[in-house]
Short mmCIF file of C-alpha atoms and ligand atoms in Angstrom, two decimals:
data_model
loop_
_atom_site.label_atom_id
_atom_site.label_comp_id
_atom_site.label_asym_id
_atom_site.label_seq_id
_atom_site.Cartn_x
_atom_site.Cartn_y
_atom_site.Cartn_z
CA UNK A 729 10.13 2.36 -17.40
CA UNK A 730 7.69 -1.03 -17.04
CA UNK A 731 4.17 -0.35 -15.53
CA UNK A 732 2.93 -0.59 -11.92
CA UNK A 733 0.48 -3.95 -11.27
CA UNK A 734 -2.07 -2.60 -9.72
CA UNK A 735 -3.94 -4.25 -6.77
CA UNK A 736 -7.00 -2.33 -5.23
CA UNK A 737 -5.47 -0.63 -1.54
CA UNK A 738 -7.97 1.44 0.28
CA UNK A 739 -6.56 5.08 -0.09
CA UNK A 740 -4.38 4.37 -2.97
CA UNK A 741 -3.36 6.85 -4.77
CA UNK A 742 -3.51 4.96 -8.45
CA UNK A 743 -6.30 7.57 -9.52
CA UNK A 744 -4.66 10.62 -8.85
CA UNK A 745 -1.12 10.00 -10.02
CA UNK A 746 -1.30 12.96 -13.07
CA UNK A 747 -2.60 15.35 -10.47
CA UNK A 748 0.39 14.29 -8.07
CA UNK A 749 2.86 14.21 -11.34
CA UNK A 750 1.87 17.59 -11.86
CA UNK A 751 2.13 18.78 -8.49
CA UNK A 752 5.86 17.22 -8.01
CA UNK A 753 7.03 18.77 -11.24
CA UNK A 754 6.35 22.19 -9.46
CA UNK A 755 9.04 21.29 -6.70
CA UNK A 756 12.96 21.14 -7.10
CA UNK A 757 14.08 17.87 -5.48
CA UNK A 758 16.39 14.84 -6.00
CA UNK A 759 15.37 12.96 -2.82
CA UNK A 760 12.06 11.76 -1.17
CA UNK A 761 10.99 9.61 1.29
CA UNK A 762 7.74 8.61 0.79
CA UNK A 763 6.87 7.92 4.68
CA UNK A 764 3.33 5.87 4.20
CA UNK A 765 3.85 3.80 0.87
CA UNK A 766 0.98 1.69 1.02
CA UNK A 767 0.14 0.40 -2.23
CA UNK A 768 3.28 1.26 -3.56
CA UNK A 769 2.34 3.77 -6.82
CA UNK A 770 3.05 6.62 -5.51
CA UNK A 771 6.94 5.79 -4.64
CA UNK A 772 6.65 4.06 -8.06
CA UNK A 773 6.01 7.27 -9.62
CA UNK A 774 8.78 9.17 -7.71
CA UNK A 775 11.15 6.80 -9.12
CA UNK A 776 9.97 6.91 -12.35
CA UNK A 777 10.47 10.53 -12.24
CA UNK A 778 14.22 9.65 -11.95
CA UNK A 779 14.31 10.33 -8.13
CA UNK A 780 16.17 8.42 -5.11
CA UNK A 781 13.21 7.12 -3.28
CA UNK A 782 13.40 5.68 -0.07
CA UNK A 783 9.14 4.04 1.02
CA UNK A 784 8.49 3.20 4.14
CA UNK A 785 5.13 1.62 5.75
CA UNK A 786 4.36 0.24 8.78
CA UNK A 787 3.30 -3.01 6.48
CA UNK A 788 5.52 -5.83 5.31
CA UNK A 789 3.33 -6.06 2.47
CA UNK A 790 3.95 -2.86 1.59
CA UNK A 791 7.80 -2.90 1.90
CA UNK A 792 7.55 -6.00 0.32
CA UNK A 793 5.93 -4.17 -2.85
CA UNK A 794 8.10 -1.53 -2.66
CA UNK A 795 11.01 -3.88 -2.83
CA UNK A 796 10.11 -5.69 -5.50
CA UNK A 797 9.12 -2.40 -7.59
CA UNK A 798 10.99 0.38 -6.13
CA UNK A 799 14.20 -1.05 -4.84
CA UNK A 800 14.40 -3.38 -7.35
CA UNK A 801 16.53 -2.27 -10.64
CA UNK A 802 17.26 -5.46 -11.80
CA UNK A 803 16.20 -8.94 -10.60
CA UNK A 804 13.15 -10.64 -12.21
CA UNK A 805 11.63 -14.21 -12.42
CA UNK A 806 12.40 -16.60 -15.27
CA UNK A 807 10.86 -19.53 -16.19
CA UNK A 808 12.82 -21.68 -14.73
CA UNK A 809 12.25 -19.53 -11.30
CA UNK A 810 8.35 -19.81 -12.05
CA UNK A 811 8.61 -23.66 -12.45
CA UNK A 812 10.72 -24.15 -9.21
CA UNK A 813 8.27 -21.53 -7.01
CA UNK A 814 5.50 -24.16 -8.22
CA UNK A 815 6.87 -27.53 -8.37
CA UNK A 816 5.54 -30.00 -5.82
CA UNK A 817 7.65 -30.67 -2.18
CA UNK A 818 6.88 -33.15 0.06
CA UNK A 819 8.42 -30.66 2.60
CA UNK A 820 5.64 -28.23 1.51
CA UNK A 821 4.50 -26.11 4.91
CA UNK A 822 0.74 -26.31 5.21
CA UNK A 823 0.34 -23.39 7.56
CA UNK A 824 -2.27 -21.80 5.79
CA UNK A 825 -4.43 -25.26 5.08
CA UNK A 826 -4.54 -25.76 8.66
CA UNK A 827 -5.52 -22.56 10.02
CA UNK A 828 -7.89 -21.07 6.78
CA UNK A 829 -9.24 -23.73 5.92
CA UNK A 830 -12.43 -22.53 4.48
CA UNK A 831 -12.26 -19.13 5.41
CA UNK A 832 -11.87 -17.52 2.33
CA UNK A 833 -9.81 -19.81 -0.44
CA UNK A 834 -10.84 -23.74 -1.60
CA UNK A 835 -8.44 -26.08 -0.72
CA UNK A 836 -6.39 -26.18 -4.40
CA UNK A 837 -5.47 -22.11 -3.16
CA UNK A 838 -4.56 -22.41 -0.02
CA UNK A 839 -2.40 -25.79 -0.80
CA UNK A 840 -0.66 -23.38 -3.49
CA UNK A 841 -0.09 -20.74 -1.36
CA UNK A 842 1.66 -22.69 1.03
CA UNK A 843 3.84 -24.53 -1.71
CA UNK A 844 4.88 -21.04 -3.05
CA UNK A 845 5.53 -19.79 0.15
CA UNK A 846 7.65 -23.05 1.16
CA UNK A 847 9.73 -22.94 -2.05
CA UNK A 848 10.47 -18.88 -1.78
CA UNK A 849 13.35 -19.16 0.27
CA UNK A 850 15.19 -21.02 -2.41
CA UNK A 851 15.40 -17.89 -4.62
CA UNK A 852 18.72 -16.61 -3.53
CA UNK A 853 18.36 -12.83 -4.41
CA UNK A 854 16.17 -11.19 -1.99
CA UNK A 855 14.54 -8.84 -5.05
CA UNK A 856 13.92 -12.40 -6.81
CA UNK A 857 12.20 -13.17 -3.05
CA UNK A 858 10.65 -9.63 -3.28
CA UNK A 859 8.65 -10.44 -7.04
CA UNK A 860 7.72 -13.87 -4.99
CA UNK A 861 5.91 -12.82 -2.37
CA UNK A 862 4.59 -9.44 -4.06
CA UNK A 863 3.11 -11.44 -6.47
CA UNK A 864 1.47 -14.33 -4.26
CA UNK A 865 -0.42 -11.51 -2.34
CA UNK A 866 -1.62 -9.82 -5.23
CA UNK A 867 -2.94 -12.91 -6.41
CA UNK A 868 -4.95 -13.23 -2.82
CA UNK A 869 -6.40 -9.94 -3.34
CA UNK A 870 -7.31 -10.55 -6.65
CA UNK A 871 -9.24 -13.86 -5.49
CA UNK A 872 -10.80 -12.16 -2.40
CA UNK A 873 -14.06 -10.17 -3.19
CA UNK A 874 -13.38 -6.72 -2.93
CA UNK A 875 -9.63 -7.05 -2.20
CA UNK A 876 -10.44 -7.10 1.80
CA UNK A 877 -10.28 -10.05 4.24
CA UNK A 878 -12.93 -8.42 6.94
CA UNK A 879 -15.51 -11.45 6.17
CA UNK A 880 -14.90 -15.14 5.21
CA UNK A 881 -16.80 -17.01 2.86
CA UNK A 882 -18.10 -15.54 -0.83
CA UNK A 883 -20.72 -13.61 -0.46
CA UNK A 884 -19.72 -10.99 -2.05
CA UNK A 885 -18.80 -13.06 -4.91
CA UNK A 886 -19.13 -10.21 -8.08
CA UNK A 887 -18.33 -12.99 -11.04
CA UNK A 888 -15.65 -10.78 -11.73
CA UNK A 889 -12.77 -12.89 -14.23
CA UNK A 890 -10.49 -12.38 -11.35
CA UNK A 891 -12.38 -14.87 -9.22
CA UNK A 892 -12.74 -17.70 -11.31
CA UNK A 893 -8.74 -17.58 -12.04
CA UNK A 894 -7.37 -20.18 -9.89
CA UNK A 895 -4.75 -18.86 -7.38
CA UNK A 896 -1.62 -20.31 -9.83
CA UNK A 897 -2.93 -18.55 -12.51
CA UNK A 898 -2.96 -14.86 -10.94
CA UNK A 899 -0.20 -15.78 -9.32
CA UNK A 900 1.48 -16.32 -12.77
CA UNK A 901 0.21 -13.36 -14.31
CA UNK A 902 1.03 -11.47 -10.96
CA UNK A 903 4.92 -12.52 -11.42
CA UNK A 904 4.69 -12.03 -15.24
CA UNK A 905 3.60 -8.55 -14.36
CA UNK A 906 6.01 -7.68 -11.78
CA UNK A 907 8.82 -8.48 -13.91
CA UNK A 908 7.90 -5.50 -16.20
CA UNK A 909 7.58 -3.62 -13.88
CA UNK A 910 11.45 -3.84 -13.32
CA UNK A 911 13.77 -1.15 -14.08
CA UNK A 912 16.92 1.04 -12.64
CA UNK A 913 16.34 5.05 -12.85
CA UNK A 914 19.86 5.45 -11.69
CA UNK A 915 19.28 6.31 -8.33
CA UNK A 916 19.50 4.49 -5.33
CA UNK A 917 15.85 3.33 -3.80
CA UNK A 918 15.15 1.55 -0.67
CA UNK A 919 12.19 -0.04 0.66
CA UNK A 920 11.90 -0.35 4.57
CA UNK A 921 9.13 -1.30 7.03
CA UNK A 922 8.37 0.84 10.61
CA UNK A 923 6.45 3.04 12.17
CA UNK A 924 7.05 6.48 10.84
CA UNK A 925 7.09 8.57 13.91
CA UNK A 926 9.98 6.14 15.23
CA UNK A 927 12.34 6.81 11.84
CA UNK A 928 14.30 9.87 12.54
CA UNK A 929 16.16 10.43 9.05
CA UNK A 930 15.20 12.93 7.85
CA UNK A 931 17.42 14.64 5.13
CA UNK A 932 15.25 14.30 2.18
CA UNK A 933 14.69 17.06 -0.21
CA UNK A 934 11.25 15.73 -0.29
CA UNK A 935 8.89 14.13 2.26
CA UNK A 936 5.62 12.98 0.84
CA UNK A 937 2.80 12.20 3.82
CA UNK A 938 0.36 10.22 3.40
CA UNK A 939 -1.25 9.23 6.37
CA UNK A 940 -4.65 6.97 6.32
CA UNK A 941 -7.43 9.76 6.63
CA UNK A 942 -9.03 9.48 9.99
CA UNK A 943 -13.19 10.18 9.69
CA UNK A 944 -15.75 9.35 12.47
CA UNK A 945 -17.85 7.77 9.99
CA UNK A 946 -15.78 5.12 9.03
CA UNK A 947 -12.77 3.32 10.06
CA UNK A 948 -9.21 3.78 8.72
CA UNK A 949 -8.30 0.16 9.86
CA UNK A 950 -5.71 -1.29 7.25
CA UNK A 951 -4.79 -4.57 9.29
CA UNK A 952 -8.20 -5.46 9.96
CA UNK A 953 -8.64 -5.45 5.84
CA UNK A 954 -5.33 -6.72 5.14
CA UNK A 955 -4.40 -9.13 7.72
CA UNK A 956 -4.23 -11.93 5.23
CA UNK A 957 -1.26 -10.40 2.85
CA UNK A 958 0.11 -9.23 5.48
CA UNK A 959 0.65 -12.43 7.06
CA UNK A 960 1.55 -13.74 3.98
CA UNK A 961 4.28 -11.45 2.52
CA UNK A 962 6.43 -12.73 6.03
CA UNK A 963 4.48 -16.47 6.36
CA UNK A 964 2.93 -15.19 9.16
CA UNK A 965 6.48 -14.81 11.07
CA UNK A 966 6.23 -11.71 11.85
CA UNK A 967 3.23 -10.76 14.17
CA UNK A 968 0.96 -12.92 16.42
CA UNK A 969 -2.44 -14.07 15.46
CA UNK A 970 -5.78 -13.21 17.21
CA UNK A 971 -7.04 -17.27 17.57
CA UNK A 972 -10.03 -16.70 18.53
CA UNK A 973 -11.53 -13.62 15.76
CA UNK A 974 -13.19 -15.61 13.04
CA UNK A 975 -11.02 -14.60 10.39
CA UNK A 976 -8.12 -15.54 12.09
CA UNK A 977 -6.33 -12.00 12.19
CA UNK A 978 -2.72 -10.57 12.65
CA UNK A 979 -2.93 -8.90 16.13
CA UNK A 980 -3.46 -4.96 16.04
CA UNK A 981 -0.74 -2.54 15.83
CA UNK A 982 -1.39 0.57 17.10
CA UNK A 983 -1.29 4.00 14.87
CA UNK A 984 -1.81 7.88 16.03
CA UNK A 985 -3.36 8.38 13.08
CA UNK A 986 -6.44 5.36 13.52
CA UNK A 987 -7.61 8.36 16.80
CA UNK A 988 -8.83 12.21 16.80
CA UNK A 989 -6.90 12.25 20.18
CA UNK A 990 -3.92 11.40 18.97
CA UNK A 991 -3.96 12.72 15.01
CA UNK A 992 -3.14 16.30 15.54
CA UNK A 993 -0.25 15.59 17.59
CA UNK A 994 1.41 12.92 15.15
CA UNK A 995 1.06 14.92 12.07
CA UNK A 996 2.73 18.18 14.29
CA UNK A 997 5.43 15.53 14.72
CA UNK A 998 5.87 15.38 11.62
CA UNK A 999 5.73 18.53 10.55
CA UNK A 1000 8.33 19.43 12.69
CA UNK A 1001 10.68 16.52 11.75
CA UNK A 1002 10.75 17.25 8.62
CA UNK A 1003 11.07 21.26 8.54
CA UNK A 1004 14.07 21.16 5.97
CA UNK A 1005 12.24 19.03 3.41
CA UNK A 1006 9.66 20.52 0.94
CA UNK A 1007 6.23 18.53 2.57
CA UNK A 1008 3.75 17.45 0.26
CA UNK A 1009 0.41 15.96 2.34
CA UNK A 1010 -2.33 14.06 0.96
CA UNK A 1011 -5.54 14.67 2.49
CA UNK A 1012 -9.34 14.15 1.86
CA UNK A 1013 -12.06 16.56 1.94
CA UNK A 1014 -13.99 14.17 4.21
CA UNK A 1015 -11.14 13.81 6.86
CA UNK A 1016 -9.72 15.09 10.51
CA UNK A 1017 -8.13 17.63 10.06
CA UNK A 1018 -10.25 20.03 7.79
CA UNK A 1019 -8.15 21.42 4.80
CA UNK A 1020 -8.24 24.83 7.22
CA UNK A 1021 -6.41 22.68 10.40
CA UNK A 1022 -4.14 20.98 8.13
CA UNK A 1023 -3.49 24.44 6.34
CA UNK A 1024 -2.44 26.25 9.67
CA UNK A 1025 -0.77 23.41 11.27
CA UNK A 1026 1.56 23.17 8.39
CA UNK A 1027 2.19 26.81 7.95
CA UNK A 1028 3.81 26.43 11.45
CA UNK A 1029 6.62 24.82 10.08
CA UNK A 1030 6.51 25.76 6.69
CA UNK A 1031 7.44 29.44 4.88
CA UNK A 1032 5.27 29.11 2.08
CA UNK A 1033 2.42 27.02 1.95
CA UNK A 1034 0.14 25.84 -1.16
CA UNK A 1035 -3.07 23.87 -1.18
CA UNK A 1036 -3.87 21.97 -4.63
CA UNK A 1037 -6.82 19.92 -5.13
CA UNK A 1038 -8.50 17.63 -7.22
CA UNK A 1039 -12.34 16.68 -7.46
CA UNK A 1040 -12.58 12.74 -7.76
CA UNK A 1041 -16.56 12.78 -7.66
CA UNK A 1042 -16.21 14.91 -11.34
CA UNK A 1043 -12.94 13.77 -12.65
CA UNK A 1044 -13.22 9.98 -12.47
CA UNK A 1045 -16.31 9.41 -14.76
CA UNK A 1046 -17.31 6.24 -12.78
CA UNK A 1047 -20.49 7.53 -11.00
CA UNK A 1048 -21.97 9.74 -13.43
CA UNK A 1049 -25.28 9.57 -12.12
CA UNK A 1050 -24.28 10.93 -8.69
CA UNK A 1051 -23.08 13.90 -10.49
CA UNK A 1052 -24.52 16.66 -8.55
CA UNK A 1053 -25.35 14.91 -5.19
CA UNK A 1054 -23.31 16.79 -2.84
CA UNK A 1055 -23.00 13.91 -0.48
CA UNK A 1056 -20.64 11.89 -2.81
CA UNK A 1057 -18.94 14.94 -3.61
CA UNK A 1058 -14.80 14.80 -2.03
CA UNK A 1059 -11.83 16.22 -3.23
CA UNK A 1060 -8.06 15.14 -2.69
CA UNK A 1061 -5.73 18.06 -1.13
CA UNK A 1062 -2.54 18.21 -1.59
CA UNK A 1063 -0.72 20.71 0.56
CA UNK A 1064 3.14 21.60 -0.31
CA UNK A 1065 5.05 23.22 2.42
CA UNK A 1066 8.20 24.58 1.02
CA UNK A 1067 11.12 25.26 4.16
C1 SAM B 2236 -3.51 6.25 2.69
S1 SAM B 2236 -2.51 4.79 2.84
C2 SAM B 2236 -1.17 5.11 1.75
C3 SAM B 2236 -1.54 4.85 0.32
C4 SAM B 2236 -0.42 4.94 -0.68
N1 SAM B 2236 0.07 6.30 -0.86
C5 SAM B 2236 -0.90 4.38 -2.03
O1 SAM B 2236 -0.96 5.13 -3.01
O2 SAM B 2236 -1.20 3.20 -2.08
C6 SAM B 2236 -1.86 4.94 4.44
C7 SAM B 2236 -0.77 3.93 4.82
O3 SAM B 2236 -0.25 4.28 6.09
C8 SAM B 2236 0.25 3.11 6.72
N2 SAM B 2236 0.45 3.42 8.15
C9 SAM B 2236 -0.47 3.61 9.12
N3 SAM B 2236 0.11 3.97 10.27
C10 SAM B 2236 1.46 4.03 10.02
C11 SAM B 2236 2.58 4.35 10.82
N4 SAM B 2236 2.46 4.71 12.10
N5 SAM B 2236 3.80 4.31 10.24
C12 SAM B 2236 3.95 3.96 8.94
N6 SAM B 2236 2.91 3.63 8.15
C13 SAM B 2236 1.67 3.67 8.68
C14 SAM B 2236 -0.81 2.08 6.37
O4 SAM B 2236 -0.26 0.78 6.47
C15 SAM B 2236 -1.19 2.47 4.94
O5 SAM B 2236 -0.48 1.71 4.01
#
């Protein structure tokens, strides 16, 4: 089993994955759908635990990552790949020169993530296509301060390593990192893209939820942060842009879960749907519903209900001197529903 790259994704679940591990080793199951994939570890840590893992997301660039990581048992980019994906065309497509231009890459980036994105589609294999494009947006995030696209320009500009990289470089180390990421646990995974409360298949022995957290304070928006990738992982085929927002963003697509109106009833949906399967829910401390909602809305569906949880202001050593101020203090839930 290779490692999972990384790339920051607000509400992913990279930090928690022992506490998860630990919690999935409690439950009996072969198959899972894990309905809101997102930055992909999560699904990479079912399949790692041998399981037939089907993620889904509402974002290309997360079936994208999923494809190239999950689905994937096999395919991965040689040299010679690397050289073609790079190698000047006078057919290059300069879509992304002529409507970024200095929004948030210099002209070198954006000419190379055009080229890339022109020579893709000669890569035959689709998982080979998969590494591609996974790769090229991980590189963007890495060269965007704070891995979000909400403001253009570089004022955020940390010094971090990652930003002085040019955009060949990550995207390099990106595909170098992909590859071993490779591997075949046996099974049979798939990676597809949709909106959850329209997929209807539903015989999984597991069904991991994990919706974006709705709070009044903030908002769960993941287009509005990651309109760039997404555009990218389809070449901005897929979904309309908004010409006249300043950082030239994909259109919105609506979610139940991005309103209090409309939260309760989606996650009832779901509930429902999946009856049969064991449900395991990520939640946050912070979030509508309150652990006690959640709790009781499950145990409508479910027999036997358990709530885990894990402290991230304690466990994760990286604010040490907030240690003790209750405002910074959340935990991660994890309700299992058993049928
Ligand atoms: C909390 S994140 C998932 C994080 C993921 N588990 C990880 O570890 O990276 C929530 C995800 O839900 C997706 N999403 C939002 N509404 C959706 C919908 N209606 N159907 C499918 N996915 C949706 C978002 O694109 C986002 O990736």
């Amino acid at each position: 089993m290779g490692r999972f790259p990384a790339s920051r994704f607000m509400g992913s679940k990279r930090r928690i994955l022992n506490f998860l591990h630990d919690a999935f080793m409690q439950i009996e199951f072969g198959t899972a759908l894990d309905a809101f994939s997102g930055g992909g570890s999560v699904s990479y840590l079912l399949k790692s635990m041998g399981k037939a893992v089907d993620s889904n997301d509402y974002l290309a660039y997360a079936q994208v990552v999923a494809m190239a990581t999950v689905e994937n048992k096999y395919a991965v980019l040689d040299e010679a790949d690397i050289e073609m994906l790079a190698s000047p065309s006078r057919q290059a497509p300069t879509f992304i020169q002529d409507t970024f231009n200095g929004l948030f890459f210099t002209p070198e980036d954006n000419a190379f993530l055009d080229l890339v994105s022109g020579n893709i589609d000669r890569l035959a294999d689709p998982h080979k296509r998969a590494i591609a494009r996974a790769a090229l947006c991980r590189a963007a995030l890495k060269k965007q301060p704070r891995g979000v696209f909400t403001v253009v320009g570089h004022r955020y500009d940390d010094g971090r390593a990652d930003l002085s990289r040019s955009m060949r470089e990550q995207f390099v180390r990106s595909v170098l990192d992909y590859n071993e990421a490779v591997f075949d646990n046996g099974r049979s995974c798939r990676a597809a893209q949709g909106d959850i409360m329209q997929r209807l298949e539903a015989n999984y022995d597991l069904v991991y939820l994990d919706p974006p957290y709705y709070s009044p304070h903030s908002d769960n928006d993941y287009l509005r942060r990651y309109h760039f990738v997404e555009g990218l992982a389809t070449y901005w085929t897929a979904a309309p842009i908004i010409e006249t927002s300043k950082t030239k963003r994909l259109e919105r697509r609506p979610t139940p879960f991005a309103a209090r109106k409309s939260i309760y009833g989606a996650l009832d949906t779901l509930f429902e749907r999946f009856s049969t399967s064991t449900l395991a829910v990520s939640y946050s401390s912070n979030s509508i519903p309150t652990r006690e909602e959640l709790s009781e809305m499950l145990q409508r569906h479910s027999r036997k209900v358990e709530v885990f949880d894990v402290d991230l202001t304690y466990s994760f050593g990286t604010h040490s001197h907030k240690v003790g101020d209750n405002r910074n203090a959340v935990s991660e839930f994890l309700f299992v529903g058993r049928p």
